[in-house]
């Protein structure tokens, strides 16, 4: 494959065009399964249909596919999502899709050894019904319809009814798995949504995978009593135990390489000024790219709460709220991505992804990699989300270069 240049400026102009069409001073409003989202997709469909040799279709899960056939049916996929959170940013998901559109424009008319496809996933954000990666998990054939059947939006509309309004039958969504029959590789560009690349002064990075997560509620039980009458040395203060634990969780994560530990909620009882607390419940959300490291972090945290509980005269109980394994991207595609990023930006940084992305649905099924472009101040899911235009242009060129390299790589497999 030859590397004709993409018009990266046009991609930025089209991002602005889309932001104007389906956003405003309060941010993007392309919430999946709403009229604004349909408007955005009609816009994209028109642009895709203007490309010679590209066929556009929708699958059973409501995902939008554009296909440019090649000499073989083996396909390289470029993924994105036009849907946004309410009052969202102009780049989250839209950049991926519009950069992929631009890459299609350049590569679709050329003879290629393999097929090139763009997929605009339906409902990545889960903004209306609370279930993210809906379209891509259906296509991965891992969506259990019963898990989401009873979900309702704020107005009481049930998910299956909203889907039906958009021509999607919940119980048939997983049939979209057929779209992956010849899929050989999956590529996705995304804004970082965090501060790492900006702080290190890298415009672009290569994503190694998405973090595994261990999420627990930790409950300490002591005995509450009067703040005046109870001497310090006899107290069984559950809040103090939790506070000490939170510091230990934080310090353990800080000692390690590129992991996270967060205490999000803390609840106490009786929560009055004249007593210390006999009961305290806190959350712990731990994330790491390496499953062994993640398991060890959990061990260390549980050991710490045992020790602290003994010292504070309280008991402790753990309840797992949620977990997901780390998802690692493909080593060979990571190499290709690094080459592409270095070629257009002069340097490249490897980093894990904190948030999940549709790429996490695809990675267990085929070689997958993602590119990140810097986010200013690490902001996302807000109208203040931004990236310098010159970096957006670099990201479009990097995706193009990566697509070209991946097409050759796929042909040789
Ligand atoms: Zn996104």
Tab-separated table of C-alpha atoms and ligand atoms in Angstrom:
chain	number	residue	atom	x	y	z
A	1	UNK	CA	0.000	0.000	0.000
A	2	UNK	CA	1.156	3.492	-0.789
A	3	UNK	CA	0.828	6.348	1.643
A	4	UNK	CA	-1.109	9.046	-0.182
A	5	UNK	CA	-1.664	11.892	2.203
A	6	UNK	CA	-4.894	12.383	4.040
A	7	UNK	CA	-6.494	15.804	4.230
A	8	UNK	CA	-6.194	16.119	7.997
A	9	UNK	CA	-7.426	19.730	7.833
A	10	UNK	CA	-10.700	18.565	6.329
A	11	UNK	CA	-11.186	16.148	9.252
A	12	UNK	CA	-10.845	19.015	11.736
A	13	UNK	CA	-13.261	21.140	9.692
A	14	UNK	CA	-15.757	18.268	9.679
A	15	UNK	CA	-15.429	17.847	13.444
A	16	UNK	CA	-16.425	21.497	13.744
A	17	UNK	CA	-19.246	21.004	11.277
A	18	UNK	CA	-20.589	18.108	13.351
A	19	UNK	CA	-20.197	20.087	16.584
A	20	UNK	CA	-22.234	22.890	15.060
A	21	UNK	CA	-24.898	20.508	13.779
A	22	UNK	CA	-25.362	18.483	16.975
A	23	UNK	CA	-23.858	20.641	19.704
A	24	UNK	CA	-23.824	24.211	20.905
A	25	UNK	CA	-22.641	26.417	23.744
A	26	UNK	CA	-23.602	23.695	26.227
A	27	UNK	CA	-21.624	20.995	24.438
A	28	UNK	CA	-22.420	17.980	22.289
A	29	UNK	CA	-25.872	16.422	22.613
A	30	UNK	CA	-25.577	13.266	20.529
A	31	UNK	CA	-26.992	10.909	23.162
A	32	UNK	CA	-27.570	7.476	21.616
A	33	UNK	CA	-31.153	6.586	20.652
A	34	UNK	CA	-32.216	10.265	20.395
A	35	UNK	CA	-33.018	12.508	17.413
A	36	UNK	CA	-29.731	14.425	17.654
A	37	UNK	CA	-27.784	11.186	17.403
A	38	UNK	CA	-29.811	10.163	14.350
A	39	UNK	CA	-29.050	13.558	12.820
A	40	UNK	CA	-25.321	13.011	13.373
A	41	UNK	CA	-25.490	9.556	11.832
A	42	UNK	CA	-27.449	10.752	8.793
A	43	UNK	CA	-24.716	13.332	8.311
A	44	UNK	CA	-22.022	10.656	8.519
A	45	UNK	CA	-23.941	8.303	6.233
A	46	UNK	CA	-24.176	10.995	3.532
A	47	UNK	CA	-20.427	11.597	3.732
A	48	UNK	CA	-19.655	7.889	3.523
A	49	UNK	CA	-21.999	7.351	0.587
A	50	UNK	CA	-20.164	10.059	-1.358
A	51	UNK	CA	-17.023	7.889	-1.358
A	52	UNK	CA	-16.677	5.757	-4.492
A	53	UNK	CA	-16.921	2.035	-3.878
A	54	UNK	CA	-18.117	2.282	-0.284
A	55	UNK	CA	-21.252	0.496	0.888
A	56	UNK	CA	-23.068	1.596	4.018
A	57	UNK	CA	-25.311	-0.633	6.145
A	58	UNK	CA	-26.687	-0.951	9.662
A	59	UNK	CA	-26.419	-4.162	11.639
A	60	UNK	CA	-28.855	-5.798	14.113
A	61	UNK	CA	-27.342	-3.861	17.022
A	62	UNK	CA	-27.753	-0.493	15.318
A	63	UNK	CA	-24.048	-0.141	14.511
A	64	UNK	CA	-23.267	1.632	11.242
A	65	UNK	CA	-20.785	-0.061	8.882
A	66	UNK	CA	-19.086	1.263	5.757
A	67	UNK	CA	-17.219	-1.258	3.629
A	68	UNK	CA	-14.606	-0.718	0.917
A	69	UNK	CA	-13.969	-4.186	-0.539
A	70	UNK	CA	-10.376	-5.223	-1.232
A	71	UNK	CA	-8.769	-8.142	-3.077
A	72	UNK	CA	-9.501	-10.371	-0.084
A	73	UNK	CA	-12.444	-10.483	2.320
A	74	UNK	CA	-10.075	-10.191	5.258
A	75	UNK	CA	-10.973	-6.864	6.805
A	76	UNK	CA	-9.225	-4.154	8.782
A	77	UNK	CA	-11.733	-2.282	10.966
A	78	UNK	CA	-11.587	1.377	11.982
A	79	UNK	CA	-13.872	2.093	14.945
A	80	UNK	CA	-15.508	5.108	16.525
A	81	UNK	CA	-18.716	6.312	18.139
A	82	UNK	CA	-20.706	9.407	17.239
A	83	UNK	CA	-22.791	9.229	20.410
A	84	UNK	CA	-21.864	11.536	23.275
A	85	UNK	CA	-22.844	12.169	26.860
A	86	UNK	CA	-25.284	15.091	27.392
A	87	UNK	CA	-23.296	18.354	27.364
A	88	UNK	CA	-20.347	16.341	26.113
A	89	UNK	CA	-17.200	17.354	24.294
A	90	UNK	CA	-16.698	17.761	20.567
A	91	UNK	CA	-13.989	15.068	20.278
A	92	UNK	CA	-14.874	12.031	22.399
A	93	UNK	CA	-15.875	9.405	19.853
A	94	UNK	CA	-16.408	11.914	17.052
A	95	UNK	CA	-12.673	12.269	16.370
A	96	UNK	CA	-12.326	8.497	15.982
A	97	UNK	CA	-15.201	8.371	13.517
A	98	UNK	CA	-14.305	11.399	11.440
A	99	UNK	CA	-10.622	10.485	11.277
A	100	UNK	CA	-11.721	7.040	10.071
A	101	UNK	CA	-13.999	8.717	7.498
A	102	UNK	CA	-11.022	10.661	6.166
A	103	UNK	CA	-8.903	7.504	6.017
A	104	UNK	CA	-11.712	5.774	4.085
A	105	UNK	CA	-11.785	8.649	1.615
A	106	UNK	CA	-8.109	8.176	0.822
A	107	UNK	CA	-7.895	4.387	0.922
A	108	UNK	CA	-11.277	3.243	-0.411
A	109	UNK	CA	-10.611	4.273	-4.054
A	110	UNK	CA	-7.186	2.548	-4.032
A	111	UNK	CA	-6.647	-1.088	-4.828
A	112	UNK	CA	-6.014	-2.886	-1.546
A	113	UNK	CA	-5.021	-6.461	-0.656
A	114	UNK	CA	-7.672	-6.535	2.096
A	115	UNK	CA	-11.060	-4.981	2.788
A	116	UNK	CA	-11.309	-1.784	4.832
A	117	UNK	CA	-14.323	-1.107	7.039
A	118	UNK	CA	-15.458	1.738	9.248
A	119	UNK	CA	-17.776	1.010	12.154
A	120	UNK	CA	-19.684	3.663	14.080
A	121	UNK	CA	-20.674	1.821	17.256
A	122	UNK	CA	-24.134	2.417	18.701
A	123	UNK	CA	-24.333	3.663	22.293
A	124	UNK	CA	-20.732	3.543	23.465
A	125	UNK	CA	-21.447	5.973	26.291
A	126	UNK	CA	-24.541	4.399	27.838
A	127	UNK	CA	-25.567	7.970	28.658
A	128	UNK	CA	-29.313	7.409	28.504
A	129	UNK	CA	-29.712	3.898	29.940
A	130	UNK	CA	-26.510	3.432	31.917
A	131	UNK	CA	-25.027	0.565	29.940
A	132	UNK	CA	-21.861	1.541	28.059
A	133	UNK	CA	-20.344	-0.315	25.055
A	134	UNK	CA	-23.842	-1.561	24.178
A	135	UNK	CA	-23.393	-1.915	20.409
A	136	UNK	CA	-19.853	-3.270	20.484
A	137	UNK	CA	-20.566	-5.802	23.228
A	138	UNK	CA	-23.528	-7.100	21.204
A	139	UNK	CA	-21.292	-7.479	18.159
A	140	UNK	CA	-18.703	-9.208	20.340
A	141	UNK	CA	-21.563	-11.562	21.260
A	142	UNK	CA	-21.147	-10.938	24.986
A	143	UNK	CA	-24.275	-8.843	25.603
A	144	UNK	CA	-26.797	-10.684	27.780
A	145	UNK	CA	-30.156	-9.120	26.801
A	146	UNK	CA	-31.570	-9.957	30.243
A	147	UNK	CA	-28.904	-7.784	31.893
A	148	UNK	CA	-30.260	-4.689	30.161
A	149	UNK	CA	-33.918	-5.515	29.474
A	150	UNK	CA	-35.214	-3.649	32.535
A	151	UNK	CA	-33.073	-0.542	32.133
A	152	UNK	CA	-35.093	2.686	31.950
A	153	UNK	CA	-34.130	6.265	31.157
A	154	UNK	CA	-34.941	9.247	33.376
A	155	UNK	CA	-38.418	9.551	31.820
A	156	UNK	CA	-39.230	5.908	32.476
A	157	UNK	CA	-38.788	4.778	28.860
A	158	UNK	CA	-37.556	1.168	28.756
A	159	UNK	CA	-34.409	0.367	26.753
A	160	UNK	CA	-36.108	-2.247	24.534
A	161	UNK	CA	-38.768	0.327	23.541
A	162	UNK	CA	-36.196	2.995	22.712
A	163	UNK	CA	-34.236	0.450	20.668
A	164	UNK	CA	-37.363	-0.591	18.781
A	165	UNK	CA	-38.044	3.052	17.860
A	166	UNK	CA	-34.667	2.935	16.136
A	167	UNK	CA	-35.322	-0.374	14.394
A	168	UNK	CA	-33.311	-2.519	16.814
A	169	UNK	CA	-34.664	-5.664	18.527
A	170	UNK	CA	-32.835	-6.251	21.808
A	171	UNK	CA	-32.988	-10.035	21.490
A	172	UNK	CA	-31.444	-9.959	18.010
A	173	UNK	CA	-28.601	-7.524	18.727
A	174	UNK	CA	-25.990	-10.263	19.132
A	175	UNK	CA	-26.700	-11.449	15.586
A	176	UNK	CA	-24.535	-8.498	14.540
A	177	UNK	CA	-21.609	-10.769	15.487
A	178	UNK	CA	-21.738	-11.933	11.864
A	179	UNK	CA	-20.115	-8.614	10.899
A	180	UNK	CA	-16.834	-9.855	12.379
A	181	UNK	CA	-16.599	-12.963	10.212
A	182	UNK	CA	-13.541	-11.801	8.244
A	183	UNK	CA	-12.269	-9.169	10.651
A	184	UNK	CA	-8.486	-9.357	10.971
A	185	UNK	CA	-7.578	-6.245	12.941
A	186	UNK	CA	-9.284	-3.427	14.826
A	187	UNK	CA	-7.899	0.114	15.080
A	188	UNK	CA	-9.310	2.978	17.107
A	189	UNK	CA	-8.124	6.528	17.614
A	190	UNK	CA	-9.394	8.368	20.695
A	191	UNK	CA	-8.652	11.424	22.793
A	192	UNK	CA	-6.753	10.422	25.927
A	193	UNK	CA	-9.340	11.939	28.325
A	194	UNK	CA	-6.551	12.196	30.905
A	195	UNK	CA	-3.550	14.455	31.582
A	196	UNK	CA	-0.629	12.065	30.923
A	197	UNK	CA	0.369	12.969	27.344
A	198	UNK	CA	-0.010	16.697	27.936
A	199	UNK	CA	2.112	16.564	31.094
A	200	UNK	CA	4.847	14.645	29.253
A	201	UNK	CA	4.531	16.866	26.185
A	202	UNK	CA	3.625	14.118	23.724
A	203	UNK	CA	0.916	14.879	21.131
A	204	UNK	CA	0.207	11.171	20.518
A	205	UNK	CA	0.546	7.881	22.339
A	206	UNK	CA	0.066	4.170	21.745
A	207	UNK	CA	-2.353	2.400	24.052
A	208	UNK	CA	-1.197	-0.898	25.576
A	209	UNK	CA	-4.624	-2.024	26.745
A	210	UNK	CA	-7.366	-1.125	29.151
A	211	UNK	CA	-7.007	-1.416	32.899
A	212	UNK	CA	-8.428	-4.311	34.848
A	213	UNK	CA	-10.630	-3.149	37.706
A	214	UNK	CA	-11.296	-4.504	41.215
A	215	UNK	CA	-14.113	-2.567	42.873
A	216	UNK	CA	-15.120	-3.252	46.468
A	217	UNK	CA	-17.128	-1.872	49.361
A	218	UNK	CA	-15.153	-2.085	52.614
A	219	UNK	CA	-17.154	-1.891	55.864
A	220	UNK	CA	-15.697	-1.263	59.314
A	221	UNK	CA	-17.756	-1.923	62.452
A	222	UNK	CA	-16.776	-0.675	65.916
A	223	UNK	CA	-18.986	0.971	68.525
A	224	UNK	CA	-20.097	4.575	68.462
A	225	UNK	CA	-20.122	6.485	71.748
A	226	UNK	CA	-20.144	9.992	73.218
A	227	UNK	CA	-17.438	12.417	72.047
A	228	UNK	CA	-17.021	13.841	75.523
A	229	UNK	CA	-17.165	10.866	77.812
A	230	UNK	CA	-15.065	8.357	75.848
A	231	UNK	CA	-11.266	8.586	76.350
A	232	UNK	CA	-9.203	8.321	73.177
A	233	UNK	CA	-7.506	5.035	74.044
A	234	UNK	CA	-10.734	3.025	74.422
A	235	UNK	CA	-12.495	4.136	71.279
A	236	UNK	CA	-13.495	1.706	68.533
A	237	UNK	CA	-13.785	4.355	65.824
A	238	UNK	CA	-14.753	2.864	62.453
A	239	UNK	CA	-14.165	6.104	60.565
A	240	UNK	CA	-10.577	6.372	61.794
A	241	UNK	CA	-9.958	2.810	60.607
A	242	UNK	CA	-11.386	3.682	57.183
A	243	UNK	CA	-9.376	6.895	56.970
A	244	UNK	CA	-6.153	5.035	57.768
A	245	UNK	CA	-7.078	2.415	55.169
A	246	UNK	CA	-7.713	5.066	52.493
A	247	UNK	CA	-4.214	6.459	53.028
A	248	UNK	CA	-2.709	2.961	52.788
A	249	UNK	CA	-4.598	2.245	49.549
A	250	UNK	CA	-3.355	5.511	48.074
A	251	UNK	CA	0.251	5.003	49.193
A	252	UNK	CA	0.368	1.438	47.879
A	253	UNK	CA	-0.785	2.607	44.433
A	254	UNK	CA	1.627	5.550	44.473
A	255	UNK	CA	4.565	3.171	45.088
A	256	UNK	CA	3.735	1.145	41.976
A	257	UNK	CA	4.076	1.896	38.272
A	258	UNK	CA	1.014	3.312	36.514
A	259	UNK	CA	-1.796	1.875	38.643
A	260	UNK	CA	-4.740	3.562	40.390
A	261	UNK	CA	-6.502	3.237	43.732
A	262	UNK	CA	-9.461	5.450	44.540
A	263	UNK	CA	-11.773	5.792	47.494
A	264	UNK	CA	-14.907	7.278	45.962
A	265	UNK	CA	-17.622	7.085	48.595
A	266	UNK	CA	-17.426	7.164	52.388
A	267	UNK	CA	-20.514	6.768	54.586
A	268	UNK	CA	-20.549	6.902	58.378
A	269	UNK	CA	-23.042	6.243	61.136
A	270	UNK	CA	-24.320	7.812	63.303
A	271	UNK	CA	-22.828	10.907	61.572
A	272	UNK	CA	-23.522	13.441	64.335
A	273	UNK	CA	-21.125	15.927	65.930
A	274	UNK	CA	-21.406	14.520	69.448
A	275	UNK	CA	-20.266	10.955	68.754
A	276	UNK	CA	-17.492	9.162	66.937
A	277	UNK	CA	-18.655	6.671	64.338
A	278	UNK	CA	-19.201	3.007	65.084
A	279	UNK	CA	-19.792	2.156	61.441
A	280	UNK	CA	-18.079	3.283	58.277
A	281	UNK	CA	-18.362	2.069	54.721
A	282	UNK	CA	-15.991	3.087	51.930
A	283	UNK	CA	-15.408	2.121	48.318
A	284	UNK	CA	-12.118	1.054	46.831
A	285	UNK	CA	-11.599	1.052	43.060
A	286	UNK	CA	-8.245	-0.431	42.007
A	287	UNK	CA	-6.951	-0.494	38.427
A	288	UNK	CA	-3.902	-1.995	36.750
A	289	UNK	CA	-2.917	-3.262	33.320
A	290	UNK	CA	-1.228	-6.378	34.733
A	291	UNK	CA	-3.565	-8.976	36.266
A	292	UNK	CA	-0.904	-10.193	38.739
A	293	UNK	CA	-0.237	-6.659	39.921
A	294	UNK	CA	-3.959	-6.039	40.332
A	295	UNK	CA	-4.378	-9.224	42.383
A	296	UNK	CA	-1.422	-8.234	44.548
A	297	UNK	CA	-2.846	-4.743	45.114
A	298	UNK	CA	-6.055	-6.321	46.373
A	299	UNK	CA	-4.098	-8.672	48.678
A	300	UNK	CA	-2.097	-5.811	50.113
A	301	UNK	CA	-5.234	-3.713	50.656
A	302	UNK	CA	-7.048	-6.550	52.425
A	303	UNK	CA	-3.990	-7.219	54.594
A	304	UNK	CA	-3.834	-3.531	55.508
A	305	UNK	CA	-7.470	-3.412	56.605
A	306	UNK	CA	-6.993	-6.549	58.765
A	307	UNK	CA	-4.039	-4.971	60.539
A	308	UNK	CA	-5.677	-1.558	60.949
A	309	UNK	CA	-8.899	-3.154	62.227
A	310	UNK	CA	-6.987	-4.993	64.917
A	311	UNK	CA	-5.201	-1.840	65.974
A	312	UNK	CA	-8.422	0.176	66.054
A	313	UNK	CA	-10.557	-2.508	67.735
A	314	UNK	CA	-13.035	-2.785	64.890
A	315	UNK	CA	-14.050	-5.553	62.499
A	316	UNK	CA	-13.831	-5.364	58.713
A	317	UNK	CA	-15.788	-6.904	55.886
A	318	UNK	CA	-15.197	-6.745	52.127
A	319	UNK	CA	-17.812	-6.987	49.400
A	320	UNK	CA	-16.877	-7.120	45.718
A	321	UNK	CA	-19.023	-4.710	43.685
A	322	UNK	CA	-17.536	-5.326	40.237
A	323	UNK	CA	-14.434	-6.559	38.505
A	324	UNK	CA	-13.087	-6.801	35.000
A	325	UNK	CA	-9.868	-8.374	33.726
A	326	UNK	CA	-7.230	-6.181	32.101
A	327	UNK	CA	-7.536	-6.257	28.307
A	328	UNK	CA	-4.217	-6.190	26.479
A	329	UNK	CA	-3.781	-4.965	22.938
A	330	UNK	CA	-1.766	-6.812	20.284
A	331	UNK	CA	2.046	-6.630	20.463
A	332	UNK	CA	2.579	-6.513	16.707
A	333	UNK	CA	-0.054	-3.808	16.199
A	334	UNK	CA	1.454	-1.854	19.107
A	335	UNK	CA	4.754	-1.902	17.169
A	336	UNK	CA	3.036	-0.718	13.971
A	337	UNK	CA	1.239	1.994	15.913
A	338	UNK	CA	4.451	3.176	17.478
A	339	UNK	CA	6.075	3.371	14.063
A	340	UNK	CA	3.106	5.380	12.726
A	341	UNK	CA	3.058	7.768	15.673
A	342	UNK	CA	6.828	8.319	15.601
A	343	UNK	CA	6.705	8.955	11.855
A	344	UNK	CA	4.128	11.740	12.103
A	345	UNK	CA	4.930	13.195	15.538
A	346	UNK	CA	8.652	12.470	15.901
A	347	UNK	CA	8.118	10.676	19.220
A	348	UNK	CA	5.725	8.238	20.834
A	349	UNK	CA	4.726	7.252	24.355
A	350	UNK	CA	3.145	3.954	25.454
A	351	UNK	CA	0.388	4.185	28.048
A	352	UNK	CA	-2.548	2.211	29.431
A	353	UNK	CA	-6.144	3.384	29.073
A	354	UNK	CA	-8.064	4.162	32.231
A	355	UNK	CA	-11.496	4.317	30.587
A	356	UNK	CA	-12.950	1.369	28.686
A	357	UNK	CA	-13.473	1.805	24.950
A	358	UNK	CA	-15.172	-0.189	22.195
A	359	UNK	CA	-11.683	-1.520	21.434
A	360	UNK	CA	-11.970	-3.475	24.685
A	361	UNK	CA	-14.934	-5.353	23.171
A	362	UNK	CA	-12.911	-6.228	20.063
A	363	UNK	CA	-9.521	-7.052	21.640
A	364	UNK	CA	-10.505	-10.543	22.878
A	365	UNK	CA	-11.616	-11.398	19.318
A	366	UNK	CA	-8.878	-10.031	17.061
A	367	UNK	CA	-5.581	-8.125	17.144
A	368	UNK	CA	-6.478	-4.630	18.338
A	369	UNK	CA	-4.699	-1.385	19.104
A	370	UNK	CA	-5.622	2.192	19.953
A	371	UNK	CA	-3.960	5.558	19.450
A	372	UNK	CA	-4.430	8.385	21.932
A	373	UNK	CA	-4.115	12.078	21.207
A	374	UNK	CA	-3.456	14.515	24.011
A	375	UNK	CA	-6.402	16.045	25.911
A	376	UNK	CA	-5.946	19.564	27.255
A	377	UNK	CA	-6.087	19.638	31.073
A	378	UNK	CA	-7.192	15.995	30.933
A	379	UNK	CA	-10.816	17.101	30.557
A	380	UNK	CA	-13.490	14.973	28.892
A	381	UNK	CA	-17.234	14.360	29.130
A	382	UNK	CA	-17.607	18.139	29.390
A	383	UNK	CA	-17.993	20.924	26.852
A	384	UNK	CA	-14.513	22.095	27.935
A	385	UNK	CA	-12.933	18.993	26.400
A	386	UNK	CA	-10.319	20.133	23.882
A	387	UNK	CA	-7.162	19.248	21.938
A	388	UNK	CA	-5.024	21.663	19.863
A	389	UNK	CA	-6.008	21.493	16.209
A	390	UNK	CA	-2.456	20.741	15.068
A	391	UNK	CA	-2.462	17.674	17.329
A	392	UNK	CA	-5.847	16.576	15.972
A	393	UNK	CA	-4.355	16.778	12.492
A	394	UNK	CA	-1.368	14.689	13.584
A	395	UNK	CA	-3.738	12.092	14.994
A	396	UNK	CA	-5.617	11.786	11.695
A	397	UNK	CA	-2.349	11.321	9.832
A	398	UNK	CA	-1.153	8.747	12.359
A	399	UNK	CA	-4.381	6.751	12.020
A	400	UNK	CA	-3.997	6.829	8.245
A	401	UNK	CA	-0.416	5.640	8.415
A	402	UNK	CA	-1.333	2.921	10.892
A	403	UNK	CA	-4.214	1.788	8.659
A	404	UNK	CA	-1.898	1.509	5.648
A	405	UNK	CA	0.660	-0.507	7.626
A	406	UNK	CA	-2.045	-2.708	9.139
A	407	UNK	CA	-3.529	-3.464	5.724
A	408	UNK	CA	-0.135	-4.794	4.557
A	409	UNK	CA	0.281	-6.680	7.839
A	410	UNK	CA	-3.200	-8.234	7.526
A	411	UNK	CA	-2.508	-9.251	3.918
A	412	UNK	CA	0.608	-11.146	4.995
A	413	UNK	CA	-1.164	-13.193	7.673
B	1	LIG	ZN1	-15.274	7.660	23.667
